[in-house]
Tab-separated table of C-alpha atoms in Angstrom:
chain	number	residue	atom	x	y	z
N	25	MET	CA	-8.812	-6.803	-14.283
N	26	PHE	CA	-9.245	-7.455	-18.016
N	27	TYR	CA	-12.259	-5.133	-18.235
N	28	GLY	CA	-10.394	-2.373	-16.397
N	29	LEU	CA	-7.483	-2.514	-18.863
N	30	LEU	CA	-9.887	-2.734	-21.797
N	31	GLY	CA	-11.693	0.357	-20.546
N	32	GLY	CA	-8.426	2.302	-20.430
N	33	CYS	CA	-7.430	1.100	-23.904
N	34	LEU	CA	-10.759	2.078	-25.457
N	35	TRP	CA	-10.763	5.447	-23.683
N	36	ALA	CA	-7.378	6.182	-25.239
N	37	LEU	CA	-8.827	5.384	-28.664
N	38	ASP	CA	-11.762	7.674	-27.880
N	39	THR	CA	-9.378	10.461	-26.831
N	40	VAL	CA	-7.225	10.259	-29.966
N	41	LEU	CA	-10.281	10.210	-32.249
N	42	LEU	CA	-11.704	13.245	-30.442
N	43	SER	CA	-8.373	15.008	-30.828
N	44	ILE	CA	-8.463	14.399	-34.586
N	45	ALA	CA	-12.100	15.525	-34.774
N	46	MET	CA	-11.345	18.774	-32.929
N	47	ALA	CA	-8.181	19.641	-34.876
N	48	PRO	CA	-10.018	22.023	-37.267
N	49	PHE	CA	-11.391	23.988	-34.283
N	50	GLU	CA	-8.238	24.354	-32.169
N	51	LEU	CA	-8.632	28.151	-31.989
N	52	GLU	CA	-12.147	27.880	-30.499
N	53	TRP	CA	-11.893	27.521	-26.723
N	54	THR	CA	-15.461	26.195	-26.504
N	55	ALA	CA	-14.773	23.340	-28.956
N	56	PRO	CA	-13.754	20.825	-26.229
N	57	LEU	CA	-17.020	21.432	-24.360
N	58	ILE	CA	-19.027	21.149	-27.576
N	59	SER	CA	-17.274	17.905	-28.483
N	60	THR	CA	-17.843	16.510	-24.990
N	61	GLY	CA	-21.559	17.292	-25.157
N	62	LEU	CA	-21.937	15.748	-28.630
N	63	HIS	CA	-19.854	12.780	-27.526
N	64	ASP	CA	-22.138	12.063	-24.557
N	65	LEU	CA	-25.222	12.596	-26.720
N	66	PHE	CA	-24.036	10.022	-29.266
N	67	SER	CA	-23.050	7.696	-26.437
N	68	ALA	CA	-26.546	7.965	-24.940
N	69	LEU	CA	-27.981	7.056	-28.363
N	70	TRP	CA	-25.652	4.041	-28.627
N	71	MET	CA	-26.780	2.921	-25.175
N	72	GLY	CA	-30.438	3.542	-26.074
N	73	GLY	CA	-30.028	1.158	-28.996
N	74	LEU	CA	-28.419	-1.451	-26.751
N	75	ILE	CA	-31.161	-1.079	-24.131
N	76	THR	CA	-33.766	-1.523	-26.874
N	77	LEU	CA	-32.100	-4.661	-28.247
N	78	LYS	CA	-31.922	-6.175	-24.765
N	79	ARG	CA	-35.432	-5.009	-23.872
N	80	LYS	CA	-34.367	-3.277	-20.672
N	81	TRP	CA	-36.593	-0.211	-20.783
N	82	SER	CA	-38.665	-1.522	-17.876
N	83	ALA	CA	-35.425	-1.783	-15.879
N	84	ILE	CA	-34.661	1.834	-16.768
N	85	GLY	CA	-38.066	2.865	-15.440
N	86	HIS	CA	-37.397	0.953	-12.232
N	87	ALA	CA	-33.942	2.522	-11.862
N	88	LEU	CA	-35.422	5.997	-12.112
N	89	ARG	CA	-37.704	5.254	-9.168
N	90	VAL	CA	-35.113	3.835	-6.766
N	91	ARG	CA	-32.378	5.490	-4.748
N	92	SER	CA	-29.500	3.760	-6.527
N	93	GLY	CA	-30.681	5.038	-9.921
N	94	ARG	CA	-30.802	8.599	-8.652
N	95	MET	CA	-27.307	8.112	-7.210
N	96	VAL	CA	-26.019	7.179	-10.673
N	97	MET	CA	-27.618	10.307	-12.130
N	98	ALA	CA	-25.910	12.389	-9.429
N	99	ALA	CA	-22.647	10.631	-10.282
N	100	ALA	CA	-23.211	11.579	-13.932
N	101	LEU	CA	-23.268	15.255	-12.969
N	102	LEU	CA	-20.014	14.796	-11.074
N	103	GLY	CA	-18.257	12.804	-13.771
N	104	GLY	CA	-19.593	14.557	-16.870
N	105	PRO	CA	-20.407	18.277	-16.550
N	106	VAL	CA	-18.217	18.769	-13.435
N	107	GLY	CA	-15.338	16.365	-14.046
N	108	MET	CA	-15.048	16.552	-17.831
N	109	SER	CA	-15.786	20.268	-18.020
N	110	GLY	CA	-13.175	20.882	-15.347
N	111	TYR	CA	-10.729	18.805	-17.368
N	112	VAL	CA	-11.168	20.669	-20.647
N	113	PHE	CA	-11.034	24.076	-18.961
N	114	ALA	CA	-7.862	23.046	-17.132
N	115	VAL	CA	-6.357	22.010	-20.464
N	116	GLN	CA	-7.255	25.458	-21.792
N	117	PHE	CA	-5.635	27.407	-18.929
N	118	LEU	CA	-2.891	25.074	-17.647
N	119	GLY	CA	-1.986	23.209	-20.793
N	120	PRO	CA	-2.448	19.487	-21.483
N	121	SER	CA	0.725	18.219	-19.768
N	122	LEU	CA	0.107	19.740	-16.342
N	123	THR	CA	-3.613	18.958	-16.509
N	124	ALA	CA	-2.975	15.294	-17.274
N	125	GLY	CA	-0.537	15.123	-14.387
N	126	ILE	CA	-3.011	16.612	-11.891
N	127	SER	CA	-6.040	14.676	-13.153
N	128	SER	CA	-4.154	11.381	-12.879
N	129	PHE	CA	-4.522	11.570	-9.099
N	130	TYR	CA	-8.230	10.745	-9.215
N	131	PRO	CA	-7.608	6.994	-8.600
N	132	ALA	CA	-5.634	7.832	-5.456
N	133	LEU	CA	-8.424	10.082	-4.175
N	134	SER	CA	-10.957	7.361	-4.936
N	135	ALA	CA	-8.906	4.815	-2.991
N	136	ILE	CA	-8.787	7.208	-0.032
N	137	LEU	CA	-12.563	7.791	-0.226
N	138	CYS	CA	-13.228	4.044	-0.351
N	139	TRP	CA	-11.000	3.589	2.693
N	140	VAL	CA	-12.621	6.468	4.624
N	141	PHE	CA	-16.274	5.686	3.865
N	142	PHE	CA	-16.338	1.940	3.223
N	143	GLY	CA	-13.267	0.564	5.004
N	144	GLN	CA	-11.741	-0.888	1.820
N	145	LYS	CA	-8.077	-1.360	2.650
N	146	LEU	CA	-5.202	-1.733	0.211
N	147	ARG	CA	-2.308	-4.178	0.622
N	148	LYS	CA	1.255	-2.892	0.515
N	149	SER	CA	1.715	-4.311	-2.990
N	150	GLN	CA	-1.387	-2.466	-4.172
N	151	ILE	CA	-0.167	0.805	-2.653
N	152	PHE	CA	3.183	0.303	-4.414
N	153	GLY	CA	1.403	-0.419	-7.703
N	154	LEU	CA	-0.745	2.701	-7.351
N	155	CYS	CA	2.311	4.852	-6.620
N	156	LEU	CA	4.189	3.335	-9.577
N	157	CYS	CA	1.256	3.950	-11.909
N	158	LEU	CA	0.705	7.538	-10.785
N	159	GLY	CA	4.429	8.292	-10.738
N	160	CYS	CA	4.853	7.164	-14.340
N	161	ILE	CA	1.760	9.109	-15.419
N	162	VAL	CA	3.032	12.292	-13.783
N	163	ALA	CA	6.514	11.779	-15.268
N	164	MET	CA	4.995	11.375	-18.733
N	165	SER	CA	2.674	14.357	-18.267
N	166	VAL	CA	5.126	16.946	-16.895
N	167	SER	CA	7.967	16.046	-19.269
N	168	GLY	CA	6.612	18.657	-21.727
N	169	GLN	CA	6.372	22.391	-21.249
N	170	SER	CA	3.117	23.771	-19.872
N	171	GLN	CA	1.923	27.226	-20.899
N	172	ALA	CA	-0.375	28.289	-18.088
N	173	SER	CA	-2.401	31.334	-19.114
N	174	ASN	CA	-4.409	31.483	-15.864
N	175	TYR	CA	-2.834	29.217	-13.277
N	176	VAL	CA	-5.227	29.772	-10.349
N	177	PHE	CA	-8.429	29.232	-12.338
N	178	GLY	CA	-6.880	26.291	-14.196
N	179	LEU	CA	-5.801	24.679	-10.930
N	180	ILE	CA	-9.315	25.050	-9.471
N	181	MET	CA	-10.774	23.419	-12.592
N	182	ALA	CA	-8.251	20.553	-12.429
N	183	ILE	CA	-9.157	19.934	-8.787
N	184	CYS	CA	-12.859	19.884	-9.780
N	185	CYS	CA	-11.979	17.266	-12.381
N	186	VAL	CA	-10.156	15.040	-9.865
N	187	VAL	CA	-12.925	15.290	-7.263
N	188	GLY	CA	-15.689	14.752	-9.843
N	189	TRP	CA	-14.148	11.657	-11.410
N	190	ALA	CA	-13.220	10.118	-8.060
N	191	LEU	CA	-16.679	10.640	-6.557
N	192	GLU	CA	-18.324	9.298	-9.709
N	193	GLY	CA	-16.477	5.995	-9.432
N	194	VAL	CA	-17.245	5.594	-5.728
N	195	ILE	CA	-20.964	6.384	-6.162
N	196	VAL	CA	-21.325	4.042	-9.150
N	197	GLN	CA	-19.663	1.261	-7.173
N	198	GLN	CA	-22.213	1.601	-4.373
N	199	SER	CA	-25.116	1.831	-6.833
N	200	MET	CA	-24.077	-1.372	-8.614
N	201	LYS	CA	-24.168	-3.179	-5.283
N	202	GLU	CA	-27.920	-2.480	-5.280
N	203	ASP	CA	-28.671	-4.612	-8.351
N	204	LEU	CA	-28.089	-2.014	-11.068
N	205	ASP	CA	-25.995	-3.520	-13.860
N	206	ASN	CA	-23.357	-1.638	-15.804
N	207	GLU	CA	-25.583	-1.081	-18.863
N	208	ILE	CA	-28.369	0.539	-16.845
N	209	CYS	CA	-25.833	2.671	-14.982
N	210	LEU	CA	-24.157	3.832	-18.170
N	211	PHE	CA	-27.419	4.738	-19.915
N	212	LEU	CA	-28.463	6.851	-16.929
N	213	ARG	CA	-25.005	8.410	-16.778
N	214	GLN	CA	-24.737	9.378	-20.438
N	215	SER	CA	-28.357	10.496	-20.746
N	216	THR	CA	-28.057	12.758	-17.707
N	217	SER	CA	-24.738	14.208	-18.873
N	218	ALA	CA	-25.995	14.775	-22.438
N	219	THR	CA	-29.140	16.520	-21.155
N	220	VAL	CA	-27.145	18.908	-18.961
N	221	PHE	CA	-24.771	19.712	-21.807
N	222	ALA	CA	-27.629	20.221	-24.276
N	223	PHE	CA	-29.808	22.484	-22.154
N	224	LEU	CA	-27.295	24.225	-19.886
N	225	ILE	CA	-23.599	24.075	-20.789
N	226	ILE	CA	-23.678	24.434	-24.600
N	227	PRO	CA	-26.199	27.336	-24.594
N	228	LEU	CA	-24.253	28.977	-21.748
N	229	VAL	CA	-20.736	28.859	-23.227
N	230	SER	CA	-21.496	28.850	-26.941
N	231	SER	CA	-24.487	27.996	-29.112
N	232	TRP	CA	-26.051	25.091	-30.907
N	233	SER	CA	-25.265	26.798	-34.213
N	234	PHE	CA	-21.545	26.323	-33.549
N	235	ALA	CA	-22.254	22.786	-32.346
N	236	GLY	CA	-23.967	22.212	-35.705
N	237	THR	CA	-20.812	23.389	-37.489
N	238	VAL	CA	-18.679	20.967	-35.475
N	239	LEU	CA	-21.152	18.190	-36.121
N	240	ASP	CA	-21.270	18.908	-39.846
N	241	GLN	CA	-17.487	18.627	-40.245
N	242	SER	CA	-16.651	15.891	-37.731
N	243	TRP	CA	-19.788	13.798	-37.238
N	244	LEU	CA	-18.215	10.525	-38.379
N	245	LEU	CA	-15.213	10.857	-36.070
N	246	LEU	CA	-17.469	11.912	-33.191
N	247	LEU	CA	-19.704	8.924	-33.831
N	248	ALA	CA	-16.713	6.557	-33.850
N	249	ALA	CA	-15.215	8.179	-30.760
N	250	SER	CA	-18.489	7.933	-28.857
N	251	PHE	CA	-18.760	4.245	-29.761
N	252	GLY	CA	-15.267	3.648	-28.359
N	253	GLY	CA	-16.087	5.739	-25.317
N	254	THR	CA	-19.332	3.852	-24.713
N	255	ALA	CA	-17.522	0.511	-24.884
N	256	SER	CA	-14.864	1.957	-22.567
N	257	TYR	CA	-17.422	3.017	-19.963
N	258	LEU	CA	-19.191	-0.347	-20.163
N	259	SER	CA	-15.881	-2.065	-19.448
N	260	TYR	CA	-14.987	0.439	-16.728
N	261	TYR	CA	-18.324	0.097	-14.941
N	262	LYS	CA	-18.127	-3.688	-15.209
N	263	ALA	CA	-14.661	-3.578	-13.646
N	264	ILE	CA	-15.993	-1.386	-10.806
N	265	GLY	CA	-18.748	-3.931	-10.181
N	266	GLN	CA	-16.313	-6.853	-10.159
N	267	ILE	CA	-13.221	-5.552	-8.346
N	268	GLY	CA	-14.267	-2.211	-6.834
N	269	ALA	CA	-13.538	1.405	-7.714
N	270	ASN	CA	-10.209	1.575	-5.872
N	271	LYS	CA	-8.799	-1.130	-8.190
N	272	ALA	CA	-10.707	-0.368	-11.383
N	273	MET	CA	-9.649	3.287	-11.514
N	274	PRO	CA	-5.868	2.681	-11.719
N	275	LEU	CA	-6.541	0.205	-14.531
N	276	ASN	CA	-8.689	2.770	-16.320
N	277	SER	CA	-6.006	5.444	-15.902
N	278	THR	CA	-3.707	3.432	-18.184
N	279	TYR	CA	-5.324	5.417	-21.016
N	280	CYS	CA	-2.230	7.651	-20.788
N	281	ALA	CA	-0.114	4.722	-21.960
N	282	TRP	CA	-2.554	3.385	-24.560
N	283	ALA	CA	-2.924	6.887	-26.015
N	284	VAL	CA	0.747	6.793	-27.044
N	285	VAL	CA	0.066	3.600	-29.006
N	286	PHE	CA	-3.028	4.953	-30.779
N	287	ALA	CA	-1.358	8.283	-31.488
N	288	PHE	CA	1.388	6.343	-33.278
N	289	LEU	CA	-1.078	4.163	-35.213
N	290	LEU	CA	-3.563	6.894	-36.196
N	291	GLN	CA	-1.483	10.067	-36.262
N	292	GLY	CA	2.038	8.797	-36.910
N	293	THR	CA	3.377	10.252	-33.657
N	294	ILE	CA	6.511	8.274	-32.775
N	295	PRO	CA	7.011	7.804	-28.990
N	296	THR	CA	10.412	8.261	-27.390
N	297	LEU	CA	12.239	5.512	-25.504
N	298	VAL	CA	11.385	7.198	-22.206
N	299	GLN	CA	7.691	7.284	-23.141
N	300	GLY	CA	7.816	3.581	-23.995
N	301	ILE	CA	9.368	2.742	-20.615
N	302	LEU	CA	6.834	4.903	-18.768
N	303	CYS	CA	3.973	3.234	-20.668
N	304	VAL	CA	5.155	-0.170	-19.461
N	305	GLY	CA	5.415	1.215	-15.923
N	306	ILE	CA	1.862	2.595	-16.020
N	307	VAL	CA	0.352	-0.708	-17.143
N	308	ALA	CA	2.481	-2.754	-14.721
N	309	GLY	CA	1.603	-0.513	-11.783
N	310	ALA	CA	-2.109	-0.641	-12.569
N	311	ILE	CA	-2.079	-4.435	-12.834
N	312	LEU	CA	-0.183	-4.723	-9.550
N	313	CYS	CA	-2.694	-2.425	-7.871
N	314	ALA	CA	-5.694	-4.392	-9.132
N	315	TYR	CA	-4.252	-7.899	-8.673
N	316	GLU	CA	-6.020	-9.917	-6.020
N	317	PRO	CA	-4.282	-13.231	-5.146
N	318	SER	CA	-6.742	-16.043	-4.595
């Protein structure tokens, strides 16, 4: 449970730092995709350093040859280029509030997938906790006004995000049952995602010259954000391995609440009383969902 909450907290820090890094490029619709690609590239480099320090390159070679390793790489395509790209495009066409509300349903979809495919059942208290968590997230997300410039396309992209993130968590959970630890999984995930962004998505939607401009102005913030994101994913994957995807995902989705805290600390954004209450509800619901009495 601790690692799931830590993952959500660090992802919120990552999100706020990325927001600050992208502020100078708010008029460029491709900037979120560029930042995501650079973020995953830096994250892959952080993980490469960790793998080197722990001397796990032989384990990486083994993972590339076995089915579970290839499953993680497939999950990377679902969670990175599909899920994250869907998210940033939905933000572009639906607005951040509505997108956050729709994307917050990925833990519920994951729980349903785990129940359908693996027979993982939830207790009544866990179902209540999941509903409380998602309800507070939606209430926080839709409280603002959403300016949808292309509702149908934005909705399709948001659905891609939900499906991609949910499937990623389920696939990683099954892969980690086959003796792949969270560090190996994350290196494969970030390396695969960074490669797809570098050779397909960035050249397709923009150019590396613009990516160089973003990197030149915001490299330090991107580096810091990717470090936080890498630590977040390590915690998230560890939580999946320990308590399962259907419990780890609600804990990870508390990033909506933690983001309010970091926005106040780093940007001076003062939360309202309602936001404070909803933040407490999100964290409480996630803990209730993940709690397993012994």
